Amino acid sequence: MIDVLLSYTSGLLLFLGCFFMLTGAIGLLRFPDFYSRMHAAGVTDTLATVLILSGLMLMAGWSLALFKLALIMLFIFFTSPTASHALARSAQLCALRLTHAPVDNGPADVSRPTAETSTPASRMEAAEGS
Amino acid sequence: MLNATLIALLVVMSLALARAIKGPSIHDRILAVNMFGTKTVLLIAVICFTFGKPEFLDIALVYALINFVSVIGVLRYFEFRSRHQDGTQNGTGEVASD
């Protein structure tokens, strides 16, 4: 009785893990932007891993394999959001440098000729006034 | 159900590999490689239960460690490389402050 229940629960957890994993992979392949791709991959990655490893833990029973699976699950539960955050931070740093560099250079290039043209005019006005 | 999980894992790994080959920027590739490594850990764990050999779980554990460290290392490398290129384009004052 309890074995049948454990088997069905394990199969359900494995099926849910496969579903989330396939959803994340299709989102990773088909989303148009990098940040939406990272949302699709990073959200489903941890959940699918936890579900599949929970199904395997139910299948393993009380043994050393259960402890090792729990260790893998704990490690991935901590490192997968960390890697996702580091990736987002690195992408934001690189993308910010790329998008802000022309914006910072643009007003500087525009304001420099106006400043240079305004200063001789003001100097000429000052010279004419004096 | 284990065989279906195995097939789904292989399909997901092929999709991630397609994104890693096709990805326009370097961060897309790193994201796809990270996902590929995580799915490899799951694949080794499922193969261990399919073949009935619990010794393979140690390999999965070590692979999870190596995957995380390699992704962080590659991210550091590209972050510092982009900063260095940006500093050499703009000037030397920001590089000295960084």
Short mmCIF file of C-alpha atoms in Angstrom, two decimals:
data_model
loop_
_atom_site.label_atom_id
_atom_site.label_comp_id
_atom_site.label_asym_id
_atom_site.label_seq_id
_atom_site.Cartn_x
_atom_site.Cartn_y
_atom_site.Cartn_z
CA MET A 1 0.00 0.00 0.00
CA ILE A 2 2.63 2.50 1.06
CA ASP A 3 4.92 1.34 -1.74
CA VAL A 4 2.24 2.01 -4.35
CA LEU A 5 1.63 5.45 -2.84
CA LEU A 6 5.35 6.24 -2.86
CA SER A 7 5.64 5.07 -6.46
CA TYR A 8 2.72 7.22 -7.63
CA THR A 9 4.02 10.27 -5.73
CA SER A 10 7.48 9.79 -7.19
CA GLY A 11 6.06 9.50 -10.70
CA LEU A 12 3.97 12.64 -10.20
CA LEU A 13 6.98 14.61 -8.95
CA LEU A 14 9.10 13.42 -11.87
CA PHE A 15 6.35 14.36 -14.34
CA LEU A 16 6.00 17.85 -12.84
CA GLY A 17 9.78 18.27 -12.98
CA CYS A 18 9.85 17.24 -16.65
CA PHE A 19 7.01 19.66 -17.42
CA PHE A 20 8.72 22.65 -15.79
CA MET A 21 12.04 21.70 -17.37
CA LEU A 22 10.57 21.53 -20.88
CA THR A 23 8.75 24.83 -20.31
CA GLY A 24 11.97 26.51 -19.27
CA ALA A 25 13.88 25.08 -22.22
CA ILE A 26 11.26 26.21 -24.75
CA GLY A 27 11.25 29.65 -23.12
CA LEU A 28 15.04 29.74 -23.29
CA LEU A 29 14.93 28.95 -26.98
CA ARG A 30 12.02 31.12 -28.08
CA PHE A 31 11.97 34.31 -25.98
CA PRO A 32 13.20 37.39 -27.84
CA ASP A 33 15.22 39.19 -25.16
CA PHE A 34 18.12 38.14 -22.98
CA TYR A 35 16.45 39.13 -19.72
CA SER A 36 13.23 37.29 -20.53
CA ARG A 37 15.31 34.27 -21.50
CA MET A 38 17.08 34.48 -18.16
CA HIS A 39 13.72 34.71 -16.41
CA ALA A 40 12.51 31.56 -18.18
CA ALA A 41 15.68 29.61 -17.44
CA GLY A 42 16.44 30.83 -13.93
CA VAL A 43 12.94 30.44 -12.51
CA THR A 44 12.27 26.95 -13.81
CA ASP A 45 15.78 25.63 -13.22
CA THR A 46 15.63 25.48 -9.42
CA LEU A 47 12.03 24.26 -9.31
CA ALA A 48 12.56 21.46 -11.84
CA THR A 49 15.74 20.35 -10.08
CA VAL A 50 14.05 20.23 -6.70
CA LEU A 51 11.05 18.31 -8.10
CA ILE A 52 13.11 15.70 -9.95
CA LEU A 53 15.49 15.16 -7.06
CA SER A 54 12.53 14.83 -4.68
CA GLY A 55 11.07 12.16 -6.94
CA LEU A 56 14.39 10.33 -6.97
CA MET A 57 14.62 10.62 -3.17
CA LEU A 58 11.19 9.01 -2.81
CA MET A 59 12.40 6.27 -5.13
CA ALA A 60 15.63 5.72 -3.21
CA GLY A 61 14.23 4.97 0.23
CA TRP A 62 16.27 5.15 3.43
CA SER A 63 19.83 4.71 2.23
CA LEU A 64 23.03 6.60 1.55
CA ALA A 65 21.67 7.62 -1.87
CA LEU A 66 18.98 9.68 -0.11
CA PHE A 67 21.61 11.63 1.80
CA LYS A 68 23.64 12.26 -1.35
CA LEU A 69 20.53 13.37 -3.25
CA ALA A 70 19.63 15.72 -0.40
CA LEU A 71 23.16 17.11 -0.51
CA ILE A 72 22.92 17.71 -4.29
CA MET A 73 19.49 19.33 -3.86
CA LEU A 74 20.72 21.62 -1.08
CA PHE A 75 23.75 22.64 -3.11
CA ILE A 76 21.78 23.38 -6.28
CA PHE A 77 19.12 25.18 -4.23
CA PHE A 78 21.79 27.62 -3.08
CA THR A 79 24.02 27.89 -6.14
CA SER A 80 21.46 28.17 -8.95
CA PRO A 81 19.97 31.52 -7.82
CA THR A 82 23.49 32.73 -7.05
CA ALA A 83 24.71 31.94 -10.56
CA SER A 84 21.56 33.50 -12.04
CA HIS A 85 22.07 36.67 -10.00
CA ALA A 86 25.73 36.90 -10.98
CA LEU A 87 24.78 36.45 -14.64
CA ALA A 88 22.14 39.18 -14.43
CA ARG A 89 24.56 41.53 -12.68
CA SER A 90 27.28 40.94 -15.25
CA ALA A 91 24.84 41.44 -18.12
CA GLN A 92 23.55 44.63 -16.55
CA LEU A 93 27.06 45.96 -16.10
CA CYS A 94 28.06 45.21 -19.69
CA ALA A 95 24.75 46.41 -21.16
CA LEU A 96 24.81 49.57 -19.08
CA ARG A 97 28.29 50.37 -20.30
CA LEU A 98 27.19 49.78 -23.88
CA THR A 99 23.98 51.85 -23.73
CA HIS A 100 25.26 54.68 -21.55
CA ALA A 101 28.51 55.24 -23.40
CA PRO A 102 26.92 56.85 -26.52
CA VAL A 103 24.42 58.72 -24.34
CA ASP A 104 27.21 60.16 -22.23
CA ASN A 105 29.30 61.00 -25.27
CA GLY A 106 26.37 62.51 -27.16
CA PRO A 107 25.51 65.47 -24.91
CA ALA A 108 29.22 66.04 -24.28
CA ASP A 109 29.86 66.30 -28.03
CA VAL A 110 26.80 68.51 -28.45
CA SER A 111 27.54 70.73 -25.49
CA ARG A 112 31.20 71.22 -26.29
CA PRO A 113 30.69 73.04 -29.61
CA THR A 114 27.94 75.16 -28.10
CA ALA A 115 30.22 76.03 -25.23
CA GLU A 116 33.05 76.79 -27.63
CA THR A 117 30.79 78.83 -29.87
CA SER A 118 29.23 80.65 -26.96
CA THR A 119 32.46 81.58 -25.33
CA PRO A 120 33.94 83.45 -28.33
CA ALA A 121 30.60 85.20 -28.83
CA SER A 122 30.49 86.26 -25.22
CA ARG A 123 34.12 87.30 -25.45
CA MET A 124 33.35 89.35 -28.58
CA GLU A 125 30.37 90.90 -26.85
CA ALA A 126 32.51 91.62 -23.86
CA ALA A 127 35.19 93.12 -26.12
CA GLU A 128 32.64 95.23 -27.96
CA GLY A 129 31.16 96.37 -24.69
CA SER A 130 34.51 97.39 -23.34
CA MET B 1 8.73 7.21 -15.60
CA LEU B 2 12.50 7.17 -15.25
CA ASN B 3 12.91 6.56 -18.98
CA ALA B 4 10.53 9.43 -19.79
CA THR B 5 12.53 11.69 -17.47
CA LEU B 6 15.70 10.59 -19.24
CA ILE B 7 14.24 11.43 -22.66
CA ALA B 8 12.93 14.80 -21.42
CA LEU B 9 16.36 15.60 -19.99
CA LEU B 10 18.02 14.80 -23.31
CA VAL B 11 15.50 16.99 -25.19
CA VAL B 12 16.05 19.88 -22.76
CA MET B 13 19.83 19.54 -23.08
CA SER B 14 19.61 19.62 -26.87
CA LEU B 15 17.43 22.77 -26.72
CA ALA B 16 19.91 24.45 -24.36
CA LEU B 17 22.75 23.43 -26.69
CA ALA B 18 20.89 24.97 -29.63
CA ARG B 19 20.58 28.25 -27.70
CA ALA B 20 24.26 28.08 -26.77
CA ILE B 21 25.21 27.71 -30.43
CA LYS B 22 22.71 30.28 -31.71
CA GLY B 23 22.92 32.85 -28.90
CA PRO B 24 23.68 36.38 -30.08
CA SER B 25 25.56 37.64 -27.03
CA ILE B 26 28.04 35.96 -24.73
CA HIS B 27 25.60 36.05 -21.79
CA ASP B 28 23.08 33.95 -23.70
CA ARG B 29 25.74 31.33 -24.19
CA ILE B 30 26.76 31.39 -20.53
CA LEU B 31 23.11 31.05 -19.49
CA ALA B 32 22.60 28.10 -21.80
CA VAL B 33 25.81 26.42 -20.60
CA ASN B 34 24.74 26.89 -16.98
CA MET B 35 21.39 25.27 -17.73
CA PHE B 36 23.18 22.47 -19.61
CA GLY B 37 25.39 21.77 -16.60
CA THR B 38 22.48 21.66 -14.18
CA LYS B 39 20.63 19.27 -16.45
CA THR B 40 23.77 17.14 -16.70
CA VAL B 41 23.74 16.77 -12.91
CA LEU B 42 20.12 15.64 -13.09
CA LEU B 43 20.94 13.29 -15.97
CA ILE B 44 23.72 11.60 -13.99
CA ALA B 45 21.39 11.21 -10.99
CA VAL B 46 18.62 9.66 -13.13
CA ILE B 47 21.10 7.36 -14.92
CA CYS B 48 22.29 6.20 -11.50
CA PHE B 49 18.75 5.09 -10.66
CA THR B 50 18.19 3.59 -14.11
CA PHE B 51 21.28 1.40 -13.92
CA GLY B 52 20.94 0.76 -10.19
CA LYS B 53 24.39 2.00 -9.32
CA PRO B 54 24.35 4.50 -6.43
CA GLU B 55 28.06 5.29 -6.82
CA PHE B 56 27.29 7.70 -9.68
CA LEU B 57 25.76 10.20 -7.25
CA ASP B 58 29.24 11.25 -6.16
CA ILE B 59 29.99 12.18 -9.77
CA ALA B 60 26.79 14.23 -9.88
CA LEU B 61 27.77 16.05 -6.69
CA VAL B 62 31.26 16.86 -7.99
CA TYR B 63 29.78 17.95 -11.33
CA ALA B 64 27.44 20.39 -9.56
CA LEU B 65 30.41 21.93 -7.72
CA ILE B 66 32.52 22.23 -10.89
CA ASN B 67 29.61 23.69 -12.87
CA PHE B 68 28.97 26.48 -10.36
CA VAL B 69 32.63 27.40 -10.01
CA SER B 70 33.21 27.42 -13.79
CA VAL B 71 30.17 29.62 -14.47
CA ILE B 72 31.25 32.15 -11.84
CA GLY B 73 34.80 32.10 -13.19
CA VAL B 74 33.74 32.68 -16.80
CA LEU B 75 31.41 35.49 -15.69
CA ARG B 76 34.25 37.17 -13.77
CA TYR B 77 36.51 36.89 -16.79
CA PHE B 78 34.07 38.55 -19.18
CA GLU B 79 33.08 41.21 -16.65
CA PHE B 80 36.66 42.29 -16.08
CA ARG B 81 37.44 42.10 -19.80
CA SER B 82 34.51 44.38 -20.64
CA ARG B 83 35.55 46.80 -17.89
CA HIS B 84 39.12 46.82 -19.14
CA GLN B 85 38.03 47.52 -22.73
CA ASP B 86 35.70 50.25 -21.53
CA GLY B 87 38.44 51.82 -19.41
CA THR B 88 40.92 51.83 -22.27
CA GLN B 89 38.38 53.45 -24.56
CA ASN B 90 37.37 56.22 -22.17
CA GLY B 91 40.61 56.97 -20.36
CA THR B 92 42.88 55.80 -17.62
CA GLY B 93 41.36 57.58 -14.62
CA GLU B 94 38.44 55.20 -14.17
CA VAL B 95 40.63 52.14 -14.48
CA ALA B 96 42.88 53.42 -11.72
CA SER B 97 39.84 54.10 -9.51
CA ASP B 98 38.37 50.69 -10.18
#
